[in-house]
Each structure stands twice: as C-alpha cells, then as structure tokens.
Tab-separated table of C-alpha atoms in Angstrom:
chain	number	residue	atom	x	y	z
A	1	MET	CA	4.454	42.256	-13.881
A	2	THR	CA	5.885	38.761	-14.485
A	3	THR	CA	8.818	37.632	-12.405
A	4	GLY	CA	10.802	34.581	-11.378
A	5	MET	CA	8.508	31.738	-10.677
A	6	THR	CA	6.981	29.841	-13.556
A	7	ILE	CA	3.981	27.417	-13.832
A	8	GLU	CA	4.264	24.595	-16.427
A	9	VAL	CA	0.723	24.100	-17.850
A	10	TRP	CA	0.411	20.469	-19.112
A	11	VAL	CA	-2.635	20.224	-21.410
A	12	GLU	CA	-4.030	17.561	-23.707
A	13	PHE	CA	-6.319	18.745	-26.575
A	14	ALA	CA	-8.652	15.804	-26.110
A	15	SER	CA	-9.076	16.367	-22.358
A	16	THR	CA	-12.286	18.162	-21.260
A	17	TYR	CA	-10.888	19.823	-18.107
A	18	SER	CA	-7.770	20.843	-19.953
A	19	HIS	CA	-10.185	23.010	-22.031
A	20	ILE	CA	-11.294	24.915	-18.921
A	21	ALA	CA	-7.755	25.263	-17.629
A	22	ALA	CA	-6.450	26.472	-20.939
A	23	GLN	CA	-9.057	29.136	-21.204
A	24	ARG	CA	-8.478	30.342	-17.558
A	25	ILE	CA	-4.815	30.070	-16.800
A	26	GLU	CA	-3.300	33.088	-18.544
A	27	LYS	CA	-5.567	35.702	-16.884
A	28	GLU	CA	-5.177	34.043	-13.459
A	29	ALA	CA	-1.344	33.711	-13.741
A	30	GLU	CA	-1.010	37.308	-14.994
A	31	LYS	CA	-3.118	38.561	-11.978
A	32	ALA	CA	-0.514	36.787	-9.652
A	33	GLY	CA	2.516	37.966	-11.692
A	34	ILE	CA	3.443	34.402	-12.620
A	35	SER	CA	4.628	33.416	-16.070
A	36	ILE	CA	3.435	30.188	-17.688
A	37	VAL	CA	5.022	27.684	-19.962
A	38	TRP	CA	2.705	25.436	-22.128
A	39	ARG	CA	3.500	21.744	-22.130
A	40	PRO	CA	1.171	20.189	-24.642
A	41	PHE	CA	1.296	16.404	-24.244
A	42	LEU	CA	-0.753	13.180	-25.023
A	43	LEU	CA	-2.664	11.131	-22.508
A	44	GLY	CA	-3.063	8.168	-24.874
A	45	PRO	CA	0.262	6.583	-24.154
A	46	ILE	CA	-0.127	7.353	-20.372
A	47	PHE	CA	-3.571	5.650	-20.310
A	48	GLN	CA	-2.064	2.676	-22.153
A	49	LEU	CA	0.431	2.284	-19.351
A	50	GLN	CA	-2.604	2.220	-17.032
A	51	GLY	CA	-4.020	-0.625	-19.066
A	52	LEU	CA	-6.679	1.608	-20.700
A	53	ASN	CA	-7.421	1.830	-24.347
A	54	ASP	CA	-9.922	4.648	-24.060
A	55	SER	CA	-10.677	7.719	-21.889
A	56	PRO	CA	-11.446	6.776	-18.338
A	57	PHE	CA	-14.628	8.693	-18.875
A	58	ASN	CA	-15.681	6.241	-21.538
A	59	VAL	CA	-14.375	3.191	-19.566
A	60	ASN	CA	-16.324	4.149	-16.485
A	61	LYS	CA	-19.657	5.058	-18.019
A	62	LEU	CA	-21.158	6.589	-14.781
A	63	LYS	CA	-18.116	8.715	-14.296
A	64	GLY	CA	-18.546	9.898	-17.905
A	65	VAL	CA	-22.198	10.811	-17.466
A	66	TYR	CA	-21.227	12.825	-14.393
A	67	MET	CA	-18.239	14.492	-16.131
A	68	TRP	CA	-20.394	15.926	-18.977
A	69	ARG	CA	-22.842	17.393	-16.518
A	70	ASP	CA	-19.920	18.694	-14.375
A	71	MET	CA	-18.357	20.265	-17.463
A	72	GLU	CA	-21.707	22.046	-18.262
A	73	ARG	CA	-21.790	23.469	-14.723
A	74	GLN	CA	-18.148	24.339	-14.501
A	75	CYS	CA	-17.998	26.071	-18.002
A	76	LYS	CA	-21.119	27.990	-17.101
A	77	SER	CA	-19.630	29.122	-13.709
A	78	PHE	CA	-16.364	30.192	-15.424
A	79	ASN	CA	-18.143	31.723	-18.387
A	80	ILE	CA	-16.248	29.417	-20.840
A	81	PRO	CA	-17.831	28.486	-24.145
A	82	PHE	CA	-18.761	24.792	-24.158
A	83	ARG	CA	-20.828	22.319	-26.203
A	84	LYS	CA	-20.550	18.619	-25.635
A	85	PRO	CA	-18.620	17.264	-28.608
A	86	SER	CA	-20.188	14.573	-30.810
A	87	VAL	CA	-16.936	12.624	-30.687
A	88	PHE	CA	-14.879	11.974	-27.522
A	89	PRO	CA	-12.011	11.703	-27.193
A	90	ARG	CA	-10.783	13.229	-30.444
A	91	ASN	CA	-7.353	12.441	-32.005
A	92	SER	CA	-5.144	15.206	-30.673
A	93	LEU	CA	-1.793	14.293	-32.096
A	94	THR	CA	-1.460	17.003	-34.857
A	95	ALA	CA	-2.748	19.755	-32.551
A	96	ALA	CA	-0.296	18.733	-29.905
A	97	ARG	CA	2.521	18.732	-32.421
A	98	ILE	CA	1.594	22.179	-33.792
A	99	ALA	CA	1.407	23.590	-30.185
A	100	THR	CA	4.761	21.981	-29.472
A	101	ALA	CA	6.474	23.446	-32.456
A	102	ALA	CA	4.967	26.849	-31.605
A	103	GLU	CA	6.943	27.194	-28.400
A	104	GLY	CA	8.201	30.793	-28.054
A	105	GLU	CA	5.795	31.989	-30.827
A	106	SER	CA	3.528	34.950	-29.985
A	107	TRP	CA	0.489	33.063	-31.213
A	108	GLN	CA	1.061	29.856	-29.229
A	109	SER	CA	-1.316	30.671	-26.421
A	110	ALA	CA	-4.055	31.814	-28.765
A	111	PHE	CA	-3.667	28.700	-30.892
A	112	ILE	CA	-3.968	26.452	-27.777
A	113	ARG	CA	-7.200	28.204	-26.681
A	114	GLU	CA	-8.567	28.144	-30.245
A	115	ALA	CA	-7.809	24.449	-30.694
A	116	PHE	CA	-9.629	23.646	-27.428
A	117	LEU	CA	-12.581	25.774	-28.562
A	118	ALA	CA	-12.663	23.917	-31.821
A	119	ASN	CA	-13.000	20.652	-30.025
A	120	PHE	CA	-15.144	21.563	-27.092
A	121	TYR	CA	-17.320	24.470	-28.461
A	122	LEU	CA	-17.383	24.332	-32.317
A	123	ASP	CA	-17.496	20.430	-32.192
A	124	GLN	CA	-14.853	20.239	-34.860
A	125	ASP	CA	-12.460	17.391	-35.641
A	126	ILE	CA	-9.132	18.734	-34.436
A	127	ALA	CA	-7.249	16.094	-36.436
A	128	ASP	CA	-8.530	17.765	-39.577
A	129	PRO	CA	-5.888	20.174	-41.157
A	130	GLN	CA	-8.694	22.468	-42.296
A	131	VAL	CA	-9.950	22.812	-38.704
A	132	LEU	CA	-6.422	23.419	-37.521
A	133	THR	CA	-5.938	25.981	-40.314
A	134	GLU	CA	-8.986	27.876	-39.110
A	135	ALA	CA	-7.765	27.763	-35.490
A	136	LEU	CA	-4.349	29.112	-36.551
A	137	LYS	CA	-6.166	31.870	-38.495
A	138	ARG	CA	-8.257	32.907	-35.441
A	139	ALA	CA	-4.949	32.818	-33.372
A	140	GLU	CA	-3.391	35.274	-35.897
A	141	CYS	CA	-0.649	32.920	-36.795
A	142	PRO	CA	1.461	34.762	-39.448
A	143	ASP	CA	2.613	31.687	-41.412
A	144	ILE	CA	-0.139	29.018	-41.287
A	145	GLU	CA	1.346	26.803	-43.897
A	146	LYS	CA	4.599	26.626	-41.948
A	147	ALA	CA	2.665	25.886	-38.722
A	148	ILE	CA	0.711	23.099	-40.287
A	149	GLY	CA	3.873	21.714	-41.831
A	150	SER	CA	5.692	21.741	-38.519
A	151	ALA	CA	3.539	18.824	-37.317
A	152	GLN	CA	5.348	16.571	-39.835
A	153	ASP	CA	8.897	17.799	-38.879
A	154	GLN	CA	10.921	14.964	-37.253
A	155	ALA	CA	12.267	17.613	-34.651
A	156	THR	CA	8.628	18.223	-33.570
A	157	LYS	CA	7.766	14.568	-33.341
A	158	ASN	CA	10.863	13.945	-31.259
A	159	LYS	CA	10.169	16.897	-28.965
A	160	LEU	CA	6.535	15.766	-28.280
A	161	ARG	CA	7.811	12.267	-27.637
A	162	GLU	CA	10.371	13.667	-25.123
A	163	THR	CA	7.646	15.719	-23.518
A	164	ASN	CA	5.527	12.583	-23.010
A	165	ASP	CA	8.560	10.707	-21.542
A	166	GLU	CA	8.939	13.592	-19.168
A	167	ALA	CA	5.288	13.440	-18.237
A	168	ILE	CA	5.632	9.820	-17.322
A	169	SER	CA	8.925	10.394	-15.332
A	170	ARG	CA	7.194	13.179	-13.377
A	171	GLY	CA	4.264	11.035	-12.236
A	172	ILE	CA	1.566	12.520	-14.487
A	173	PHE	CA	-1.470	10.286	-14.820
A	174	GLY	CA	-4.194	12.620	-16.159
A	175	ALA	CA	-4.742	16.235	-17.412
A	176	PRO	CA	-4.558	19.187	-16.981
A	177	ASN	CA	-1.615	19.521	-14.668
A	178	PHE	CA	0.229	22.438	-13.238
A	179	ILE	CA	3.906	21.969	-12.162
A	180	VAL	CA	5.775	24.454	-10.107
A	181	GLY	CA	9.281	23.273	-9.525
A	182	ASP	CA	8.771	19.704	-8.388
A	183	GLU	CA	5.269	20.160	-7.053
A	184	LEU	CA	2.453	18.607	-9.198
A	185	PHE	CA	-1.076	19.891	-9.127
A	186	TRP	CA	-3.593	17.827	-11.093
A	187	GLY	CA	-6.962	19.184	-12.446
A	188	ASN	CA	-8.526	22.454	-13.247
A	189	ASP	CA	-9.662	22.443	-9.711
A	190	ARG	CA	-6.100	23.010	-8.545
A	191	LEU	CA	-5.348	25.985	-10.778
A	192	GLU	CA	-5.725	28.566	-8.013
A	193	GLN	CA	-3.701	26.492	-5.541
A	194	ALA	CA	-0.866	26.086	-8.047
A	195	ILE	CA	-0.698	29.792	-8.727
A	196	ALA	CA	-0.803	30.531	-4.981
A	197	PHE	CA	2.054	28.070	-4.516
A	198	ALA	CA	4.046	29.651	-7.321
A	199	ALA	CA	3.468	33.147	-5.804
A	200	ASP	CA	4.693	31.907	-2.453
A	201	GLU	CA	7.911	30.455	-4.011
A	202	LYS	CA	8.709	33.713	-5.739
B	1	MET	CA	-31.674	29.713	10.129
B	2	THR	CA	-32.248	26.479	8.222
B	3	THR	CA	-35.018	26.225	5.776
B	4	GLY	CA	-36.383	24.171	2.921
B	5	MET	CA	-33.584	22.825	0.831
B	6	THR	CA	-31.423	19.941	2.038
B	7	ILE	CA	-28.010	18.580	0.953
B	8	GLU	CA	-27.600	14.838	1.211
B	9	VAL	CA	-24.010	14.221	2.145
B	10	TRP	CA	-22.888	10.705	0.940
B	11	VAL	CA	-19.705	9.643	2.716
B	12	GLU	CA	-17.582	6.465	2.935
B	13	PHE	CA	-15.505	6.102	6.055
B	14	ALA	CA	-12.613	4.562	4.065
B	15	SER	CA	-12.556	7.534	1.650
B	16	THR	CA	-9.832	10.121	2.005
B	17	TYR	CA	-11.669	13.039	0.444
B	18	SER	CA	-14.836	12.038	2.463
B	19	HIS	CA	-12.789	12.867	5.553
B	20	ILE	CA	-12.259	16.443	4.347
B	21	ALA	CA	-15.918	16.849	3.384
B	22	ALA	CA	-17.188	15.475	6.580
B	23	GLN	CA	-15.068	17.835	8.656
B	24	ARG	CA	-16.145	20.860	6.568
B	25	ILE	CA	-19.808	20.458	5.512
B	26	GLU	CA	-21.726	21.374	8.630
B	27	LYS	CA	-20.145	24.766	9.026
B	28	GLU	CA	-20.462	25.618	5.361
B	29	ALA	CA	-24.050	24.434	5.169
B	30	GLU	CA	-25.022	26.364	8.336
B	31	LYS	CA	-23.545	29.561	6.999
B	32	ALA	CA	-25.760	29.225	3.929
B	33	GLY	CA	-28.813	28.201	5.960
B	34	ILE	CA	-28.958	24.789	4.398
B	35	SER	CA	-29.745	21.652	6.342
B	36	ILE	CA	-27.828	18.373	5.761
B	37	VAL	CA	-28.677	14.712	5.850
B	38	TRP	CA	-25.875	12.224	6.214
B	39	ARG	CA	-25.992	9.260	3.756
B	40	PRO	CA	-23.211	6.917	4.987
B	41	PHE	CA	-22.577	4.257	2.312
B	42	LEU	CA	-19.971	1.715	1.048
B	43	LEU	CA	-17.811	2.130	-1.927
B	44	GLY	CA	-16.655	-1.453	-2.045
B	45	PRO	CA	-19.730	-2.865	-3.847
B	46	ILE	CA	-19.688	0.153	-6.236
B	47	PHE	CA	-15.988	-0.375	-7.180
B	48	GLN	CA	-16.745	-4.069	-7.675
B	49	LEU	CA	-19.378	-3.131	-10.274
B	50	GLN	CA	-16.517	-1.138	-11.971
B	51	GLY	CA	-14.410	-4.325	-11.957
B	52	LEU	CA	-12.100	-3.083	-9.195
B	53	ASN	CA	-11.283	-5.128	-6.050
B	54	ASP	CA	-9.316	-2.325	-4.361
B	55	SER	CA	-9.384	1.498	-4.148
B	56	PRO	CA	-8.756	3.205	-7.475
B	57	PHE	CA	-5.841	4.916	-5.605
B	58	ASN	CA	-4.248	1.569	-5.088
B	59	VAL	CA	-5.062	0.247	-8.542
B	60	ASN	CA	-3.497	3.318	-10.166
B	61	LYS	CA	-0.282	3.787	-8.256
B	62	LEU	CA	0.663	7.192	-9.692
B	63	LYS	CA	-2.830	8.497	-8.800
B	64	GLY	CA	-2.335	7.161	-5.346
B	65	VAL	CA	1.048	8.877	-4.864
B	66	TYR	CA	-0.575	12.139	-6.010
B	67	MET	CA	-3.648	11.705	-3.859
B	68	TRP	CA	-1.609	11.462	-0.632
B	69	ARG	CA	0.324	14.554	-1.424
B	70	ASP	CA	-2.841	16.359	-2.386
B	71	MET	CA	-4.560	15.231	0.799
B	72	GLU	CA	-1.617	16.752	2.808
B	73	ARG	CA	-1.987	20.063	0.972
B	74	GLN	CA	-5.766	20.106	1.114
B	75	CYS	CA	-6.041	19.259	4.781
B	76	LYS	CA	-3.419	21.917	5.569
B	77	SER	CA	-5.268	24.530	3.626
B	78	PHE	CA	-8.581	23.692	5.354
B	79	ASN	CA	-6.941	23.272	8.748
B	80	ILE	CA	-8.103	19.746	9.087
B	81	PRO	CA	-6.124	17.179	11.110
B	82	PHE	CA	-4.610	14.512	8.848
B	83	ARG	CA	-1.948	11.845	9.029
B	84	LYS	CA	-1.492	9.368	6.248
B	85	PRO	CA	-2.998	6.087	7.610
B	86	SER	CA	-0.732	2.951	7.708
B	87	VAL	CA	-3.584	0.887	6.132
B	88	PHE	CA	-5.631	2.021	3.134
B	89	PRO	CA	-8.433	1.458	2.604
B	90	ARG	CA	-9.732	0.329	5.920
B	91	ASN	CA	-12.796	-1.855	6.395
B	92	SER	CA	-15.552	0.670	7.013
B	93	LEU	CA	-18.563	-1.640	7.245
B	94	THR	CA	-19.158	-1.433	11.055
B	95	ALA	CA	-18.660	2.370	11.181
B	96	ALA	CA	-21.054	2.815	8.300
B	97	ARG	CA	-23.681	0.689	10.034
B	98	ILE	CA	-23.357	2.635	13.314
B	99	ALA	CA	-23.724	5.934	11.479
B	100	THR	CA	-26.657	4.527	9.645
B	101	ALA	CA	-28.390	3.423	12.812
B	102	ALA	CA	-27.708	6.846	14.314
B	103	GLU	CA	-29.864	8.692	11.915
B	104	GLY	CA	-31.822	11.348	13.806
B	105	GLU	CA	-29.641	11.153	16.907
B	106	SER	CA	-28.027	14.256	18.288
B	107	TRP	CA	-24.597	12.708	18.156
B	108	GLN	CA	-24.618	11.311	14.654
B	109	SER	CA	-22.658	14.259	13.047
B	110	ALA	CA	-20.122	14.137	15.870
B	111	PHE	CA	-19.672	10.391	15.538
B	112	ILE	CA	-19.163	10.689	11.802
B	113	ARG	CA	-16.495	13.359	12.241
B	114	GLU	CA	-14.771	11.271	14.969
B	115	ALA	CA	-14.767	8.070	12.963
B	116	PHE	CA	-13.074	9.909	10.125
B	117	LEU	CA	-10.534	11.459	12.532
B	118	ALA	CA	-9.809	7.923	13.930
B	119	ASN	CA	-9.017	6.636	10.438
B	120	PHE	CA	-7.322	9.647	8.904
B	121	TYR	CA	-5.677	11.390	11.815
B	122	LEU	CA	-5.276	8.875	14.755
B	123	ASP	CA	-4.464	6.066	12.286
B	124	GLN	CA	-6.749	3.626	14.056
B	125	ASP	CA	-8.463	0.543	12.712
B	126	ILE	CA	-12.074	1.723	12.431
B	127	ALA	CA	-13.298	-1.937	12.154
B	128	ASP	CA	-12.185	-2.379	15.784
B	129	PRO	CA	-15.138	-2.080	18.226
B	130	GLN	CA	-12.729	-0.488	20.796
B	131	VAL	CA	-11.798	2.267	18.370
B	132	LEU	CA	-15.505	2.832	17.589
B	133	THR	CA	-16.285	2.952	21.214
B	134	GLU	CA	-13.740	5.656	21.783
B	135	ALA	CA	-15.119	7.625	18.736
B	136	LEU	CA	-18.617	7.298	20.171
B	137	LYS	CA	-17.296	8.471	23.605
B	138	ARG	CA	-15.780	11.556	21.993
B	139	ALA	CA	-19.036	12.162	20.170
B	140	GLU	CA	-20.843	12.248	23.497
B	141	CYS	CA	-22.997	9.304	22.519
B	142	PRO	CA	-25.212	8.647	25.686
B	143	ASP	CA	-25.595	4.832	25.117
B	144	ILE	CA	-22.441	3.542	23.539
B	145	GLU	CA	-23.355	-0.108	24.002
B	146	LYS	CA	-26.579	0.295	22.206
B	147	ALA	CA	-24.809	2.094	19.370
B	148	ILE	CA	-22.189	-0.590	18.983
B	149	GLY	CA	-24.871	-3.283	19.075
B	150	SER	CA	-26.952	-1.511	16.435
B	151	ALA	CA	-24.286	-2.544	13.850
B	152	GLN	CA	-25.585	-6.103	14.218
B	153	ASP	CA	-29.280	-5.355	13.972
B	154	GLN	CA	-30.854	-6.756	10.848
B	155	ALA	CA	-32.738	-3.500	10.361
B	156	THR	CA	-29.470	-1.592	10.292
B	157	LYS	CA	-27.876	-4.074	7.785
B	158	ASN	CA	-30.930	-3.795	5.555
B	159	LYS	CA	-31.038	-0.019	5.685
B	160	LEU	CA	-27.396	0.227	4.639
B	161	ARG	CA	-27.947	-2.157	1.823
B	162	GLU	CA	-30.902	-0.114	0.651
B	163	THR	CA	-28.722	2.993	0.825
B	164	ASN	CA	-26.123	1.332	-1.332
B	165	ASP	CA	-28.769	0.285	-3.873
B	166	GLU	CA	-29.907	3.881	-3.983
B	167	ALA	CA	-26.335	5.102	-4.524
B	168	ILE	CA	-26.084	2.765	-7.561
B	169	SER	CA	-29.438	3.837	-8.873
B	170	ARG	CA	-28.426	7.542	-8.488
B	171	GLY	CA	-25.310	7.176	-10.526
B	172	ILE	CA	-22.879	7.345	-7.687
B	173	PHE	CA	-19.327	6.131	-8.591
B	174	GLY	CA	-17.130	7.565	-5.903
B	175	ALA	CA	-17.080	9.570	-2.700
B	176	PRO	CA	-17.863	12.033	-1.261
B	177	ASN	CA	-21.077	13.185	-2.983
B	178	PHE	CA	-23.456	15.954	-2.346
B	179	ILE	CA	-27.007	15.569	-3.785
B	180	VAL	CA	-29.432	18.336	-3.998
B	181	GLY	CA	-32.795	17.202	-5.439
B	182	ASP	CA	-31.645	15.190	-8.490
B	183	GLU	CA	-28.343	17.078	-8.875
B	184	LEU	CA	-25.219	15.100	-8.074
B	185	PHE	CA	-22.032	16.808	-7.036
B	186	TRP	CA	-18.927	14.610	-6.701
B	187	GLY	CA	-15.863	15.316	-4.547
B	188	ASN	CA	-14.947	17.635	-1.762
B	189	ASP	CA	-14.036	20.101	-4.490
B	190	ARG	CA	-17.675	20.643	-5.261
B	191	LEU	CA	-18.925	21.235	-1.710
B	192	GLU	CA	-19.226	24.991	-2.202
B	193	GLN	CA	-20.986	24.563	-5.585
B	194	ALA	CA	-23.442	22.144	-4.065
B	195	ILE	CA	-24.219	24.538	-1.238
B	196	ALA	CA	-24.676	27.392	-3.671
B	197	PHE	CA	-26.974	25.259	-5.784
B	198	ALA	CA	-29.030	24.322	-2.733
B	199	ALA	CA	-29.228	28.031	-1.660
B	200	ASP	CA	-30.449	28.955	-5.172
B	201	GLU	CA	-33.167	26.356	-4.993
B	202	LYS	CA	-34.566	27.568	-1.641
C-alpha cells in the first residue's frame, strides 16, 4: 500500500548516519504506506561553502570521537551491520553517480544499501570500480558494465550537479535528510518524524 | 523507586535543546527508577576551544535556520512551551552559577526548568537579576536573596569553573549531555537511550 505522499531521502555515501537511514528507511516508509525517492548527493561542496575542507567529525575531534561511539550504539540498537571504516570520509563521487543514474531501476535501492555496507561494514574503498562492481552484483543489477559506465556519462554528471545545486537551494547543510513537500528533516534521528509528517499530509 | 544508577544531566541555559531535555528528564528518569544529578555548565569556553566565538547555530546560518524550525516541531511534539527568543545565545553565567550553588536544594530542579522557560518561552534576559528573581519565585525558592547572592560567592565561581574543566576532560563538545558512568550521550535525542542504559546498569 503506497499512496500520494512521497519522502525524498537525501543520502551521501561518505556519511555515517546516512548509512543507518539508508538501511532503515524502506521498511519504515512501507509500514506507513509512504513511497520514497532517493536523492543521492555530495556533502563535499556543501561543507566547502561552510568553509570546511574535511568532515565536521574530523575538524571537531571530540565530536568525531563521540560520533563513532554513537554509531556503534545506534547500529547495534537498529541491528544494522557496522564496522568503523579505516578511512573516513571516503570519496563517494562514483557511487553517487551510479546511484543517480540508477533512478527508476529496480536495483537502485539495493545498490544504495550495498554501497553503504561496503563503506561502513566491509571497510572497502567505494571509489574503487571493483568494490562498486561487487556491490552492484549483490544488488542484482542486470547490466553491471552499463551501470559502472553510467558514472562517466555527461548526463549523469550534470544530473548529480543539479541535485547538489538543489540541495543548496533547499537549505541542506548535512546528511541524511528527509524532505516532505517543503519540510526538511535532518538526521537519522528524524526518520520517524518525517514519515509521520508525510503520513499526516496524505 | 529510585535506586543505584544515576544520570548526570549536563545542561547549558543558553542551549536550545538543553531546554527540551531539562523539561523532560525528571519524569522520564522517575518512570525508569533512575535518579538524576544536574550538572549546569557553560558552552562558551568549550566553543572557544573549538575556535568558535558564537553558537554553532549562528556560525552556520543554514543549520541555525533548521534548528529553529526543528525546535518548534520538537517542542510541539513533547508539549513543551517554546517561543523563539529575540536574542540568541543569551548570557547564561549567572543562571549557571545559581543552579550550581543550589545543588542539594529542594528547589534546584524547579529553578532549572524555570530559567529555561524564561529564556525559551518568556523571551526574558536570563542575565537580568530581576528575571532570575522571578524564576526563583516560581521555583518556590525559600530564600531568593541568598540564591541571587550565591552567584557572587567565590566558592560558587570556583565550583562552576571546576565543572567546566570536568566537561572538557570528559569529552563534552555540546549540550545537553547525559552521562552514565563513563558513557556519554549527547543531545535531547539520546535521553531515552541514556535512561535505558542507566536502567540496564542497575
């Protein structure tokens, strides 16, 4: 049962809490009869506008220490596979492009989940085409070569750039985000509230 | 029923989400049979160590815009009185000192709640002794003059400074915080998890 209202799910493959949201959102949205639209995007350009050249969790070391402990606790409580990656943040450009080009494909959701698991559970470099190939395989993508190649299409590059421009124009400053109509919800902690809001608007 | 395990509740009177936590914590802790200890502290010196001379919500304007919208939604969902203050952040030094000196007093909790309501509901300047006098009155403090005067005692000043040193040594970088043993929980969003953790440790 999926009707009218839609939640846009803005995720960044380098973002820790996006991992949790990406693993949780489909089941929670389905329970509420809400459909989702993935909006993969990049935080790098947004952090640069904030004057940052690194993740805020690396810039603010205490916040970083806390975040990793919180991730452990949160993933455990949601039963989500997690291992602290040996590199953070990882280059997420190619993964974001593949996910962008996969809009409308049956395997898009599965690929998104698998790419996050590669980064935050398997501790793999998600910029490596071999790692992405394996994630696509686990997602049962029927034409992996085409999916990998889509990351180099000019149309894909333009679309991701437009998505990022839209993120900026909509006031996004971090990840993950849930957008319902004009209402912005930031952080995995607001997933339930975003769904309840969408259900009320139906 | 209140036994063994205790939650330290670290609040800053200038902090928006500390307002929500301060209004909620007692009832939630009591339900779980957990006792609380208030640890009023100041974020200013901690933000300065991070290289900030203002609230992160003012430094990062988009995050600030979002925070005020989120506060509206959160306070509504928890049924907590809230009005966006005309000044943010407010000077919280005197309020923190009074709350510090009130440790062990029957009216400490009520004063803490009332000082937050003054800032984030009545839109009053909590650095003004008259505003603090009214908050103490609402909290049924039996000796208001003494309470106001305690803010100028050297012992109070020293105690608050020690609390702040402890905040830094324990890895605190924001507010509110809940500490159970050595486990740090940051943000009103972790209140329930902190209580559950304390209940498990009992």
